CSV table of C-alpha atoms in Angstrom, one decimal:
chain,number,residue,atom,x,y,z
Q,1,UNK,CA,11.3,-7.9,-14.4
Q,2,UNK,CA,13.7,-7.1,-17.2
Q,3,UNK,CA,13.3,-3.4,-16.4
Q,4,UNK,CA,14.0,-3.9,-12.7
Q,5,UNK,CA,17.2,-5.8,-13.4
Q,6,UNK,CA,18.5,-3.2,-15.9
Q,7,UNK,CA,17.7,-0.5,-13.4
Q,8,UNK,CA,19.5,-2.2,-10.6
Q,9,UNK,CA,22.6,-2.5,-12.7
Q,10,UNK,CA,22.6,1.1,-14.0
Q,11,UNK,CA,24.3,2.8,-11.1
Q,12,UNK,CA,27.1,0.3,-10.5
Q,13,UNK,CA,27.9,0.4,-14.2
Q,14,UNK,CA,28.1,4.2,-14.0
Q,15,UNK,CA,30.6,3.8,-11.2
Q,16,UNK,CA,32.8,1.6,-13.3
Q,17,UNK,CA,31.7,-1.8,-11.9
Q,18,UNK,CA,31.8,-4.7,-14.4
Q,19,UNK,CA,28.7,-6.9,-14.4
Q,20,UNK,CA,29.1,-10.2,-16.2
Q,21,UNK,CA,25.8,-11.6,-17.3
Q,22,UNK,CA,25.2,-15.3,-18.2
Q,23,UNK,CA,28.4,-16.3,-16.5
Q,24,UNK,CA,27.7,-19.2,-14.0
Q,25,UNK,CA,29.9,-19.0,-10.9
Q,26,UNK,CA,31.4,-22.3,-9.9
Q,27,UNK,CA,33.2,-21.2,-6.8
Q,28,UNK,CA,33.8,-18.1,-4.6
Q,29,UNK,CA,36.8,-17.2,-2.5
Q,30,UNK,CA,38.1,-14.0,-0.9
Q,31,UNK,CA,39.4,-11.9,-3.7
Q,32,UNK,CA,37.5,-13.5,-6.6
Q,33,UNK,CA,35.7,-16.4,-8.0
Q,34,UNK,CA,35.9,-19.2,-10.5
Q,35,UNK,CA,33.5,-19.2,-13.5
Q,36,UNK,CA,32.9,-21.5,-16.5
Q,37,UNK,CA,34.9,-19.0,-18.5
Q,38,UNK,CA,37.9,-18.6,-16.1
Q,39,UNK,CA,39.0,-16.9,-12.9
Q,40,UNK,CA,37.8,-13.5,-11.9
Q,41,UNK,CA,39.7,-11.2,-9.5
Q,42,UNK,CA,37.9,-8.6,-7.4
Q,43,UNK,CA,38.7,-6.4,-4.4
Q,44,UNK,CA,35.1,-6.9,-3.3
Q,45,UNK,CA,33.0,-10.0,-3.8
Q,46,UNK,CA,29.2,-9.6,-3.3
Q,47,UNK,CA,27.5,-12.9,-3.0
Q,48,UNK,CA,23.8,-12.4,-3.9
Q,49,UNK,CA,22.9,-16.0,-4.6
Q,50,UNK,CA,20.0,-16.5,-2.2
Q,51,UNK,CA,18.5,-20.0,-2.9
Q,52,UNK,CA,21.3,-20.9,-5.2
Q,53,UNK,CA,24.0,-20.7,-2.5
Q,54,UNK,CA,23.9,-24.4,-2.0
Q,55,UNK,CA,25.0,-25.0,-5.6
Q,56,UNK,CA,28.4,-23.4,-4.8
Q,57,UNK,CA,31.0,-25.8,-3.4
Q,58,UNK,CA,31.7,-25.2,0.3
Q,59,UNK,CA,28.8,-22.7,0.8
Q,60,UNK,CA,25.9,-25.1,1.3
Q,61,UNK,CA,25.5,-24.5,5.0
Q,62,UNK,CA,27.1,-21.1,5.5
Q,63,UNK,CA,23.9,-19.1,4.7
Q,64,UNK,CA,20.2,-19.9,4.9
Q,65,UNK,CA,17.8,-17.5,3.2
Q,66,UNK,CA,14.9,-16.8,5.5
Q,67,UNK,CA,12.7,-15.1,2.9
Q,68,UNK,CA,12.9,-13.7,-0.6
Q,69,UNK,CA,11.6,-10.3,-1.6
Q,70,UNK,CA,10.5,-9.6,-5.2
Q,71,UNK,CA,9.1,-6.5,-6.8
Q,72,UNK,CA,6.5,-6.7,-9.5
Q,73,UNK,CA,5.2,-3.7,-11.3
Q,74,UNK,CA,3.4,-2.8,-14.5
Q,75,UNK,CA,5.6,-1.9,-17.4
Q,76,UNK,CA,6.2,1.9,-17.5
Q,77,UNK,CA,4.5,4.1,-20.0
Q,78,UNK,CA,6.5,4.7,-23.2
Q,79,UNK,CA,8.7,7.8,-23.1
Q,80,UNK,CA,7.4,10.7,-25.1
């Protein structure tokens, strides 16, 4: 799973998108969010919380995930 997550973050990072790992989001609003470390401003906010949406104040009943998709693969062969 670690490889999948790293791969999904590769292209946005190449395009200059900042990804903040291990930063719990406490609240979302148009133009940004509030984290345990402070406020974050953003032109675009992408909420990808799925089952965790209910833990964000004011978002409990705004979205209901119908299903979750997960990809599981074997680790790739070492590069030569």
